[in-house]
Amino acid sequence: HDYATARGLDEATSREIEALHGEALRNDRACGALPIGGLLEIARRRGLGVATVDLRNSGDTAGSHDRVVGYGAYVVNEGDAPIRSCLEPLLEKESERWTEIDWIAEECSVLLELAERSIRSGVSTGKPINIELDEFSERLHLMRATFVTLRINGQLRGCMGTLVAGRPLAADVARNAYMAAFEDPRFRPMKADEVDGLDIHISILSPSEPIVFGAESELLKAIRPGIDGLILYEGRRRGTLLPSVWDSIKNPMTFLHQLKQKAGLPAAYWSPTIRVDRYTARSFGWTLADRELVFDD
């Protein structure tokens, strides 16, 4: 498959692996579908969990984007301690790289301009812009997951993004800006006369990590209001709320209820199989009318 198609298929396969859905795997999605399925069945019987370490394809490393092969790395764990001990070196290394994206106004402005260019390309050609990474600084080559949020006169006009880093930062922003403008299912595709009034907001996500809890009350105590973005997994369902949502929701219980509903579950729903990961975000934006760069606290 080409890069974009393969990335979508691999993300879907990875979600099935994390959800222990071995029966959903096929050989055209994972060449080891049968042994992976057996491992997931054993994990399910023994109450184990699966966490993704990384998900990439050959287009991210050494090959072209025309035809790619995908690779996934996972940890099967019992409780929190084993996975932390296995992943700690990776998380520490990733944390060090994460600080490299600290508030660099010039590069934030480049990303916002890139988002605008991709939206204007969508209006004129029906496609996002093509990214030539050589045009950008090395920091914008880092593999990062991002969300792009669009507003007009303070009202949401589109928000799309990725939770797993699978593209260089510049490419992910360009793609998600296009998606927010034209493929958010909640809104009609953007028209040319709307673009100049846009408020563009970019969130660069940190790597996510699991929250350890046994009951809903423990989860609520572990949530950090104003800091955490959350990803909720339950079976085949998944939902996320960005840290910026705390601007309008101050109460952890209300935040969790909204998260459940985002995943397609009732607000009062609870199950011992619910998994929740947390992440943080570097967020910034501007209004195209004045282009005054604003960073979120």
PDB file of C-alpha atoms in Angstrom:
ATOM      1  CA  HIS A   1       0.000   0.000   0.000  1.00  0.00           C
ATOM      2  CA  ASP A   2       0.982   3.658  -0.281  1.00  0.00           C
ATOM      3  CA  TYR A   3       2.076   5.480   2.885  1.00  0.00           C
ATOM      4  CA  ALA A   4      -1.251   7.074   3.823  1.00  0.00           C
ATOM      5  CA  THR A   5      -3.297   3.909   3.200  1.00  0.00           C
ATOM      6  CA  ALA A   6      -0.857   1.709   5.091  1.00  0.00           C
ATOM      7  CA  ARG A   7      -0.726   4.089   8.021  1.00  0.00           C
ATOM      8  CA  GLY A   8      -4.506   4.002   8.377  1.00  0.00           C
ATOM      9  CA  LEU A   9      -4.612   0.200   8.146  1.00  0.00           C
ATOM     10  CA  ASP A  10      -1.762  -0.199  10.632  1.00  0.00           C
ATOM     11  CA  GLU A  11      -3.383   2.148  13.165  1.00  0.00           C
ATOM     12  CA  ALA A  12      -6.604   0.126  12.923  1.00  0.00           C
ATOM     13  CA  THR A  13      -4.673  -3.131  13.360  1.00  0.00           C
ATOM     14  CA  SER A  14      -2.797  -1.684  16.324  1.00  0.00           C
ATOM     15  CA  ARG A  15      -6.065  -0.709  18.023  1.00  0.00           C
ATOM     16  CA  GLU A  16      -7.311  -4.287  17.621  1.00  0.00           C
ATOM     17  CA  ILE A  17      -4.087  -5.614  19.179  1.00  0.00           C
ATOM     18  CA  GLU A  18      -4.342  -3.199  22.127  1.00  0.00           C
ATOM     19  CA  ALA A  19      -7.982  -4.239  22.617  1.00  0.00           C
ATOM     20  CA  LEU A  20      -6.979  -7.961  22.590  1.00  0.00           C
ATOM     21  CA  HIS A  21      -9.146  -8.591  19.529  1.00  0.00           C
ATOM     22  CA  GLY A  22      -7.077 -11.378  18.013  1.00  0.00           C
ATOM     23  CA  GLU A  23     -10.072 -12.703  16.134  1.00  0.00           C
ATOM     24  CA  ALA A  24     -10.230  -9.452  14.152  1.00  0.00           C
ATOM     25  CA  LEU A  25      -6.714  -9.823  12.703  1.00  0.00           C
ATOM     26  CA  ARG A  26      -6.196 -11.043   9.139  1.00  0.00           C
ATOM     27  CA  ASN A  27      -3.096 -12.091   7.240  1.00  0.00           C
ATOM     28  CA  ASP A  28      -3.414  -9.118   4.887  1.00  0.00           C
ATOM     29  CA  ARG A  29      -3.110  -6.787   7.901  1.00  0.00           C
ATOM     30  CA  ALA A  30      -0.409  -8.655   9.844  1.00  0.00           C
ATOM     31  CA  CYS A  31       1.697 -11.460   8.417  1.00  0.00           C
ATOM     32  CA  GLY A  32       1.782 -13.001  11.917  1.00  0.00           C
ATOM     33  CA  ALA A  33      -1.975 -12.734  12.429  1.00  0.00           C
ATOM     34  CA  LEU A  34      -2.412 -16.314  13.637  1.00  0.00           C
ATOM     35  CA  PRO A  35       0.329 -16.377  16.326  1.00  0.00           C
ATOM     36  CA  ILE A  36      -0.511 -12.829  17.380  1.00  0.00           C
ATOM     37  CA  GLY A  37      -4.141 -13.897  17.759  1.00  0.00           C
ATOM     38  CA  GLY A  38      -3.076 -16.840  19.933  1.00  0.00           C
ATOM     39  CA  LEU A  39      -0.963 -14.567  22.131  1.00  0.00           C
ATOM     40  CA  LEU A  40      -3.837 -12.099  22.534  1.00  0.00           C
ATOM     41  CA  GLU A  41      -6.221 -14.904  23.491  1.00  0.00           C
ATOM     42  CA  ILE A  42      -3.820 -16.056  26.220  1.00  0.00           C
ATOM     43  CA  ALA A  43      -3.389 -12.457  27.360  1.00  0.00           C
ATOM     44  CA  ARG A  44      -7.155 -12.039  27.595  1.00  0.00           C
ATOM     45  CA  ARG A  45      -7.583 -15.265  29.588  1.00  0.00           C
ATOM     46  CA  ARG A  46      -4.855 -14.257  32.033  1.00  0.00           C
ATOM     47  CA  GLY A  47      -6.024 -10.665  32.485  1.00  0.00           C
ATOM     48  CA  LEU A  48      -2.958  -9.170  30.796  1.00  0.00           C
ATOM     49  CA  GLY A  49      -2.818  -5.934  28.826  1.00  0.00           C
ATOM     50  CA  VAL A  50      -1.058  -4.855  25.633  1.00  0.00           C
ATOM     51  CA  ALA A  51       0.571  -1.459  25.093  1.00  0.00           C
ATOM     52  CA  THR A  52       2.070  -0.060  21.898  1.00  0.00           C
ATOM     53  CA  VAL A  53       5.750   0.855  22.056  1.00  0.00           C
ATOM     54  CA  ASP A  54       5.958   2.200  18.508  1.00  0.00           C
ATOM     55  CA  LEU A  55       4.241   2.025  15.124  1.00  0.00           C
ATOM     56  CA  ARG A  56       6.124   2.965  11.959  1.00  0.00           C
ATOM     57  CA  ASN A  57       6.519   1.960   8.336  1.00  0.00           C
ATOM     58  CA  SER A  58       9.369   1.870   5.867  1.00  0.00           C
ATOM     59  CA  GLY A  59       8.378   5.269   4.505  1.00  0.00           C
ATOM     60  CA  ASP A  60       9.275   6.806   7.878  1.00  0.00           C
ATOM     61  CA  THR A  61      12.818   5.499   7.811  1.00  0.00           C
ATOM     62  CA  ALA A  62      14.525   4.633   4.558  1.00  0.00           C
ATOM     63  CA  GLY A  63      12.072   4.128   1.732  1.00  0.00           C
ATOM     64  CA  SER A  64       9.683   5.986  -0.541  1.00  0.00           C
ATOM     65  CA  HIS A  65       6.019   6.567   0.284  1.00  0.00           C
ATOM     66  CA  ASP A  66       4.751   4.777  -2.832  1.00  0.00           C
ATOM     67  CA  ARG A  67       4.866   1.235  -1.392  1.00  0.00           C
ATOM     68  CA  VAL A  68       5.593   0.635   2.268  1.00  0.00           C
ATOM     69  CA  VAL A  69       5.763  -2.123   4.864  1.00  0.00           C
ATOM     70  CA  GLY A  70       4.489  -1.530   8.407  1.00  0.00           C
ATOM     71  CA  TYR A  71       6.040  -2.549  11.718  1.00  0.00           C
ATOM     72  CA  GLY A  72       4.598  -2.540  15.228  1.00  0.00           C
ATOM     73  CA  ALA A  73       6.227  -3.139  18.613  1.00  0.00           C
ATOM     74  CA  TYR A  74       4.178  -4.053  21.684  1.00  0.00           C
ATOM     75  CA  VAL A  75       4.557  -5.045  25.322  1.00  0.00           C
ATOM     76  CA  VAL A  76       2.284  -7.626  26.954  1.00  0.00           C
ATOM     77  CA  ASN A  77       2.129  -6.841  30.641  1.00  0.00           C
ATOM     78  CA  GLU A  78       0.493  -7.737  33.933  1.00  0.00           C
ATOM     79  CA  GLY A  79      -0.400  -4.614  35.885  1.00  0.00           C
ATOM     80  CA  ASP A  80       1.688  -1.445  35.665  1.00  0.00           C
ATOM     81  CA  ALA A  81       5.118  -2.426  36.971  1.00  0.00           C
ATOM     82  CA  PRO A  82       6.247  -4.806  34.193  1.00  0.00           C
ATOM     83  CA  ILE A  83       5.373  -2.434  31.382  1.00  0.00           C
ATOM     84  CA  ARG A  84       6.992   0.507  33.136  1.00  0.00           C
ATOM     85  CA  SER A  85      10.201  -1.456  33.687  1.00  0.00           C
ATOM     86  CA  CYS A  86      10.283  -2.467  30.019  1.00  0.00           C
ATOM     87  CA  LEU A  87       9.395   0.956  28.639  1.00  0.00           C
ATOM     88  CA  GLU A  88      11.143   3.238  31.125  1.00  0.00           C
ATOM     89  CA  PRO A  89      14.315   3.699  29.041  1.00  0.00           C
ATOM     90  CA  LEU A  90      12.228   4.458  25.959  1.00  0.00           C
ATOM     91  CA  LEU A  91       9.984   6.883  27.837  1.00  0.00           C
ATOM     92  CA  GLU A  92      12.976   8.687  29.331  1.00  0.00           C
ATOM     93  CA  LYS A  93      14.591   9.024  25.917  1.00  0.00           C
ATOM     94  CA  GLU A  94      11.340  10.247  24.393  1.00  0.00           C
ATOM     95  CA  SER A  95      10.909  12.725  27.247  1.00  0.00           C
ATOM     96  CA  GLU A  96      14.319  14.181  26.490  1.00  0.00           C
ATOM     97  CA  ARG A  97      13.383  14.609  22.840  1.00  0.00           C
ATOM     98  CA  TRP A  98      10.041  16.099  23.848  1.00  0.00           C
ATOM     99  CA  THR A  99      11.806  19.071  25.486  1.00  0.00           C
ATOM    100  CA  GLU A 100      13.383  19.893  22.121  1.00  0.00           C
ATOM    101  CA  ILE A 101       9.988  21.182  20.977  1.00  0.00           C
ATOM    102  CA  ASP A 102       9.832  23.740  23.797  1.00  0.00           C
ATOM    103  CA  TRP A 103       8.383  27.104  22.897  1.00  0.00           C
ATOM    104  CA  ILE A 104      10.223  28.143  19.720  1.00  0.00           C
ATOM    105  CA  ALA A 105       8.104  30.952  18.345  1.00  0.00           C
ATOM    106  CA  GLU A 106       9.591  30.942  14.860  1.00  0.00           C
ATOM    107  CA  GLU A 107       8.918  27.240  14.327  1.00  0.00           C
ATOM    108  CA  CYS A 108       5.422  27.470  15.818  1.00  0.00           C
ATOM    109  CA  SER A 109       4.693  30.219  13.303  1.00  0.00           C
ATOM    110  CA  VAL A 110       6.018  28.000  10.498  1.00  0.00           C
ATOM    111  CA  LEU A 111       3.615  25.225  11.548  1.00  0.00           C
ATOM    112  CA  LEU A 112       0.651  27.599  11.644  1.00  0.00           C
ATOM    113  CA  GLU A 113       1.548  28.912   8.187  1.00  0.00           C
ATOM    114  CA  LEU A 114       1.854  25.319   7.006  1.00  0.00           C
ATOM    115  CA  ALA A 115      -1.641  24.567   8.325  1.00  0.00           C
ATOM    116  CA  GLU A 116      -3.019  27.602   6.493  1.00  0.00           C
ATOM    117  CA  ARG A 117      -1.301  26.621   3.233  1.00  0.00           C
ATOM    118  CA  SER A 118      -2.733  23.118   3.459  1.00  0.00           C
ATOM    119  CA  ILE A 119      -6.260  24.461   4.003  1.00  0.00           C
ATOM    120  CA  ARG A 120      -5.956  26.895   1.085  1.00  0.00           C
ATOM    121  CA  SER A 121      -4.622  24.043  -1.055  1.00  0.00           C
ATOM    122  CA  GLY A 122      -7.692  22.024  -0.092  1.00  0.00           C
ATOM    123  CA  VAL A 123      -9.972  24.841  -1.223  1.00  0.00           C
ATOM    124  CA  SER A 124      -8.225  25.242  -4.588  1.00  0.00           C
ATOM    125  CA  THR A 125      -7.155  21.668  -5.435  1.00  0.00           C
ATOM    126  CA  GLY A 126      -9.110  19.372  -3.098  1.00  0.00           C
ATOM    127  CA  LYS A 127      -5.850  18.037  -1.644  1.00  0.00           C
ATOM    128  CA  PRO A 128      -3.452  18.955   1.179  1.00  0.00           C
ATOM    129  CA  ILE A 129      -0.083  20.379   0.210  1.00  0.00           C
ATOM    130  CA  ASN A 130       2.841  18.078  -0.462  1.00  0.00           C
ATOM    131  CA  ILE A 131       5.565  18.349   2.177  1.00  0.00           C
ATOM    132  CA  GLU A 132       9.253  18.531   1.308  1.00  0.00           C
ATOM    133  CA  LEU A 133      10.933  18.023   4.666  1.00  0.00           C
ATOM    134  CA  ASP A 134      14.186  19.552   3.470  1.00  0.00           C
ATOM    135  CA  GLU A 135      12.433  22.929   3.613  1.00  0.00           C
ATOM    136  CA  PHE A 136      12.029  22.698   7.398  1.00  0.00           C
ATOM    137  CA  SER A 137      14.243  22.648  10.466  1.00  0.00           C
ATOM    138  CA  GLU A 138      15.289  19.308  11.973  1.00  0.00           C
ATOM    139  CA  ARG A 139      12.903  19.765  14.899  1.00  0.00           C
ATOM    140  CA  LEU A 140       9.986  19.714  12.506  1.00  0.00           C
ATOM    141  CA  HIS A 141      11.218  16.339  11.218  1.00  0.00           C
ATOM    142  CA  LEU A 142      10.563  14.674  14.598  1.00  0.00           C
ATOM    143  CA  MET A 143       7.821  12.049  14.695  1.00  0.00           C
ATOM    144  CA  ARG A 144       4.943  13.679  16.569  1.00  0.00           C
ATOM    145  CA  ALA A 145       1.197  13.245  16.925  1.00  0.00           C
ATOM    146  CA  THR A 146      -0.773  16.474  16.540  1.00  0.00           C
ATOM    147  CA  PHE A 147      -4.286  17.889  16.541  1.00  0.00           C
ATOM    148  CA  VAL A 148      -5.387  20.927  14.556  1.00  0.00           C
ATOM    149  CA  THR A 149      -8.434  22.836  15.811  1.00  0.00           C
ATOM    150  CA  LEU A 150     -10.219  25.424  13.666  1.00  0.00           C
ATOM    151  CA  ARG A 151     -12.634  28.087  14.939  1.00  0.00           C
ATOM    152  CA  ILE A 152     -14.549  30.951  13.350  1.00  0.00           C
ATOM    153  CA  ASN A 153     -15.783  33.744  15.645  1.00  0.00           C
ATOM    154  CA  GLY A 154     -15.054  31.534  18.633  1.00  0.00           C
ATOM    155  CA  GLN A 155     -17.163  28.650  17.318  1.00  0.00           C
ATOM    156  CA  LEU A 156     -15.627  25.260  16.560  1.00  0.00           C
ATOM    157  CA  ARG A 157     -15.299  24.688  12.800  1.00  0.00           C
ATOM    158  CA  GLY A 158     -13.273  21.456  12.772  1.00  0.00           C
ATOM    159  CA  CYS A 159     -10.823  19.433  14.820  1.00  0.00           C
ATOM    160  CA  MET A 160      -8.861  16.411  13.621  1.00  0.00           C
ATOM    161  CA  GLY A 161      -5.632  14.766  14.650  1.00  0.00           C
ATOM    162  CA  THR A 162      -3.607  11.688  15.482  1.00  0.00           C
ATOM    163  CA  LEU A 163      -2.861   9.984  18.793  1.00  0.00           C
ATOM    164  CA  VAL A 164       0.033   7.839  17.589  1.00  0.00           C
ATOM    165  CA  ALA A 165       3.070   9.553  16.090  1.00  0.00           C
ATOM    166  CA  GLY A 166       3.354   8.191  12.565  1.00  0.00           C
ATOM    167  CA  ARG A 167       4.514  11.190  10.515  1.00  0.00           C
ATOM    168  CA  PRO A 168       7.103  13.955  10.848  1.00  0.00           C
ATOM    169  CA  LEU A 169       5.699  16.951  12.727  1.00  0.00           C
ATOM    170  CA  ALA A 170       5.451  19.222   9.675  1.00  0.00           C
ATOM    171  CA  ALA A 171       3.666  16.545   7.630  1.00  0.00           C
ATOM    172  CA  ASP A 172       1.262  15.667  10.450  1.00  0.00           C
ATOM    173  CA  VAL A 173       0.206  19.294  10.903  1.00  0.00           C
ATOM    174  CA  ALA A 174      -0.359  19.771   7.173  1.00  0.00           C
ATOM    175  CA  ARG A 175      -2.454  16.619   6.940  1.00  0.00           C
ATOM    176  CA  ASN A 176      -4.513  17.276  10.068  1.00  0.00           C
ATOM    177  CA  ALA A 177      -5.214  20.890   9.075  1.00  0.00           C
ATOM    178  CA  TYR A 178      -6.648  19.634   5.793  1.00  0.00           C
ATOM    179  CA  MET A 179      -8.651  16.949   7.601  1.00  0.00           C
ATOM    180  CA  ALA A 180     -10.056  19.465  10.112  1.00  0.00           C
ATOM    181  CA  ALA A 181     -11.183  21.773   7.301  1.00  0.00           C
ATOM    182  CA  PHE A 182     -12.629  19.193   4.922  1.00  0.00           C
ATOM    183  CA  GLU A 183     -13.117  15.789   6.570  1.00  0.00           C
ATOM    184  CA  ASP A 184     -14.421  16.410  10.088  1.00  0.00           C
ATOM    185  CA  PRO A 185     -17.743  14.531   9.868  1.00  0.00           C
ATOM    186  CA  ARG A 186     -19.443  17.076  12.133  1.00  0.00           C
ATOM    187  CA  PHE A 187     -19.095  19.884   9.598  1.00  0.00           C
ATOM    188  CA  ARG A 188     -19.502  20.491   5.886  1.00  0.00           C
ATOM    189  CA  PRO A 189     -16.267  21.022   3.900  1.00  0.00           C
ATOM    190  CA  MET A 190     -14.809  24.498   4.297  1.00  0.00           C
ATOM    191  CA  LYS A 191     -15.399  27.117   1.618  1.00  0.00           C
ATOM    192  CA  ALA A 192     -12.941  29.710   0.356  1.00  0.00           C
ATOM    193  CA  ASP A 193     -14.751  32.666   1.932  1.00  0.00           C
ATOM    194  CA  GLU A 194     -14.340  31.137   5.402  1.00  0.00           C
ATOM    195  CA  VAL A 195     -10.555  30.771   5.420  1.00  0.00           C
ATOM    196  CA  ASP A 196      -9.570  34.382   6.145  1.00  0.00           C
ATOM    197  CA  GLY A 197     -11.649  34.362   9.333  1.00  0.00           C
ATOM    198  CA  LEU A 198     -10.080  31.236  10.771  1.00  0.00           C
ATOM    199  CA  ASP A 199      -8.518  30.837  14.187  1.00  0.00           C
ATOM    200  CA  ILE A 200      -5.959  28.006  13.808  1.00  0.00           C
ATOM    201  CA  HIS A 201      -4.815  26.142  16.906  1.00  0.00           C
ATOM    202  CA  ILE A 202      -2.180  23.367  16.970  1.00  0.00           C
ATOM    203  CA  SER A 203      -1.578  20.879  19.791  1.00  0.00           C
ATOM    204  CA  ILE A 204       1.601  18.782  19.742  1.00  0.00           C
ATOM    205  CA  LEU A 205       1.014  15.691  21.859  1.00  0.00           C
ATOM    206  CA  SER A 206       3.504  14.034  24.162  1.00  0.00           C
ATOM    207  CA  PRO A 207       3.769  10.232  24.083  1.00  0.00           C
ATOM    208  CA  SER A 208       0.862   8.754  26.064  1.00  0.00           C
ATOM    209  CA  GLU A 209       1.257   6.552  29.119  1.00  0.00           C
ATOM    210  CA  PRO A 210      -1.236   4.361  31.004  1.00  0.00           C
ATOM    211  CA  ILE A 211      -2.995   5.487  34.194  1.00  0.00           C
ATOM    212  CA  VAL A 212      -3.114   2.752  36.825  1.00  0.00           C
ATOM    213  CA  PHE A 213      -6.469   2.420  38.637  1.00  0.00           C
ATOM    214  CA  GLY A 214      -8.825  -0.220  39.915  1.00  0.00           C
ATOM    215  CA  ALA A 215     -12.058   1.728  40.270  1.00  0.00           C
ATOM    216  CA  GLU A 216     -13.558   4.871  38.795  1.00  0.00           C
ATOM    217  CA  SER A 217     -12.886   6.759  42.036  1.00  0.00           C
ATOM    218  CA  GLU A 218      -9.181   5.928  41.744  1.00  0.00           C
ATOM    219  CA  LEU A 219      -9.116   7.122  38.152  1.00  0.00           C
ATOM    220  CA  LEU A 220     -10.731  10.422  39.117  1.00  0.00           C
ATOM    221  CA  LYS A 221      -8.072  10.988  41.791  1.00  0.00           C
ATOM    222  CA  ALA A 222      -5.294  10.260  39.290  1.00  0.00           C
ATOM    223  CA  ILE A 223      -6.515  12.736  36.638  1.00  0.00           C
ATOM    224  CA  ARG A 224      -4.660  16.072  36.637  1.00  0.00           C
ATOM    225  CA  PRO A 225      -7.155  18.850  35.754  1.00  0.00           C
ATOM    226  CA  GLY A 226      -5.779  21.413  33.345  1.00  0.00           C
ATOM    227  CA  ILE A 227      -2.859  19.158  32.405  1.00  0.00           C
ATOM    228  CA  ASP A 228      -3.972  15.767  31.143  1.00  0.00           C
ATOM    229  CA  GLY A 229      -5.412  14.844  27.817  1.00  0.00           C
ATOM    230  CA  LEU A 230      -7.059  11.432  28.111  1.00  0.00           C
ATOM    231  CA  ILE A 231      -7.622   8.463  25.809  1.00  0.00           C
ATOM    232  CA  LEU A 232     -10.271   5.963  26.883  1.00  0.00           C
ATOM    233  CA  TYR A 233     -10.338   2.406  25.495  1.00  0.00           C
ATOM    234  CA  GLU A 234     -13.210  -0.023  25.974  1.00  0.00           C
ATOM    235  CA  GLY A 235     -13.428  -2.963  23.600  1.00  0.00           C
ATOM    236  CA  ARG A 236     -13.547  -1.563  20.089  1.00  0.00           C
ATOM    237  CA  ARG A 237     -14.447   1.908  21.330  1.00  0.00           C
ATOM    238  CA  ARG A 238     -11.984   4.730  21.771  1.00  0.00           C
ATOM    239  CA  GLY A 239     -12.298   8.415  22.572  1.00  0.00           C
ATOM    240  CA  THR A 240      -9.996  11.277  23.497  1.00  0.00           C
ATOM    241  CA  LEU A 241     -10.274  14.765  24.946  1.00  0.00           C
ATOM    242  CA  LEU A 242      -7.393  17.221  24.547  1.00  0.00           C
ATOM    243  CA  PRO A 243      -5.981  19.117  27.542  1.00  0.00           C
ATOM    244  CA  SER A 244      -7.500  22.291  26.061  1.00  0.00           C
ATOM    245  CA  VAL A 245     -10.979  20.937  26.907  1.00  0.00           C
ATOM    246  CA  TRP A 246     -10.222  21.804  30.554  1.00  0.00           C
ATOM    247  CA  ASP A 247     -10.781  25.440  29.537  1.00  0.00           C
ATOM    248  CA  SER A 248     -14.504  24.695  29.385  1.00  0.00           C
ATOM    249  CA  ILE A 249     -14.745  21.715  31.787  1.00  0.00           C
ATOM    250  CA  LYS A 250     -13.201  22.189  35.230  1.00  0.00           C
ATOM    251  CA  ASN A 251     -14.542  19.124  37.040  1.00  0.00           C
ATOM    252  CA  PRO A 252     -12.760  15.738  36.579  1.00  0.00           C
ATOM    253  CA  MET A 253     -16.047  13.808  36.821  1.00  0.00           C
ATOM    254  CA  THR A 254     -17.631  15.921  34.085  1.00  0.00           C
ATOM    255  CA  PHE A 255     -14.462  15.564  31.999  1.00  0.00           C
ATOM    256  CA  LEU A 256     -14.607  11.775  32.362  1.00  0.00           C
ATOM    257  CA  HIS A 257     -18.311  11.693  31.496  1.00  0.00           C
ATOM    258  CA  GLN A 258     -17.618  13.694  28.324  1.00  0.00           C
ATOM    259  CA  LEU A 259     -14.771  11.338  27.481  1.00  0.00           C
ATOM    260  CA  LYS A 260     -17.032   8.287  27.788  1.00  0.00           C
ATOM    261  CA  GLN A 261     -19.620   9.908  25.547  1.00  0.00           C
ATOM    262  CA  LYS A 262     -16.894  10.767  23.021  1.00  0.00           C
ATOM    263  CA  ALA A 263     -16.108   7.026  22.933  1.00  0.00           C
ATOM    264  CA  GLY A 264     -19.787   6.239  22.323  1.00  0.00           C
ATOM    265  CA  LEU A 265     -20.527   5.103  25.886  1.00  0.00           C
ATOM    266  CA  PRO A 266     -23.124   6.367  28.397  1.00  0.00           C
ATOM    267  CA  ALA A 267     -21.772   8.906  30.886  1.00  0.00           C
ATOM    268  CA  ALA A 268     -22.499   6.583  33.823  1.00  0.00           C
ATOM    269  CA  TYR A 269     -20.918   3.541  32.139  1.00  0.00           C
ATOM    270  CA  TRP A 270     -18.225   1.622  34.009  1.00  0.00           C
ATOM    271  CA  SER A 271     -16.410  -1.648  33.402  1.00  0.00           C
ATOM    272  CA  PRO A 272     -13.262  -3.236  34.874  1.00  0.00           C
ATOM    273  CA  THR A 273     -11.913  -3.539  31.328  1.00  0.00           C
ATOM    274  CA  ILE A 274     -11.786   0.226  30.726  1.00  0.00           C
ATOM    275  CA  ARG A 275      -8.271   1.497  30.000  1.00  0.00           C
ATOM    276  CA  VAL A 276      -7.236   5.150  30.149  1.00  0.00           C
ATOM    277  CA  ASP A 277      -3.983   6.700  28.940  1.00  0.00           C
ATOM    278  CA  ARG A 278      -2.843  10.253  29.592  1.00  0.00           C
ATOM    279  CA  TYR A 279      -0.760  12.707  27.571  1.00  0.00           C
ATOM    280  CA  THR A 280       0.145  16.370  27.695  1.00  0.00           C
ATOM    281  CA  ALA A 281       0.292  18.878  24.845  1.00  0.00           C
ATOM    282  CA  ARG A 282       2.169  21.949  23.716  1.00  0.00           C
ATOM    283  CA  SER A 283      -0.502  24.221  22.275  1.00  0.00           C
ATOM    284  CA  PHE A 284      -0.410  27.491  20.357  1.00  0.00           C
ATOM    285  CA  GLY A 285      -2.382  29.316  17.720  1.00  0.00           C
ATOM    286  CA  TRP A 286      -3.283  32.515  15.955  1.00  0.00           C
ATOM    287  CA  THR A 287      -6.115  34.208  14.085  1.00  0.00           C
ATOM    288  CA  LEU A 288      -5.366  34.698  10.402  1.00  0.00           C
ATOM    289  CA  ALA A 289      -6.669  38.245  10.627  1.00  0.00           C
ATOM    290  CA  ASP A 290      -3.805  39.405  12.907  1.00  0.00           C
ATOM    291  CA  ARG A 291      -1.351  36.462  13.108  1.00  0.00           C
ATOM    292  CA  GLU A 292      -0.479  37.219  16.710  1.00  0.00           C
ATOM    293  CA  LEU A 293       1.074  34.033  18.112  1.00  0.00           C
ATOM    294  CA  VAL A 294      -0.538  32.915  21.381  1.00  0.00           C
ATOM    295  CA  PHE A 295       0.692  30.039  23.555  1.00  0.00           C
ATOM    296  CA  ASP A 296      -1.567  28.133  25.927  1.00  0.00           C
ATOM    297  CA  ASP A 297      -0.433  28.000  29.533  1.00  0.00           C
TER     298      ASP A 297
END
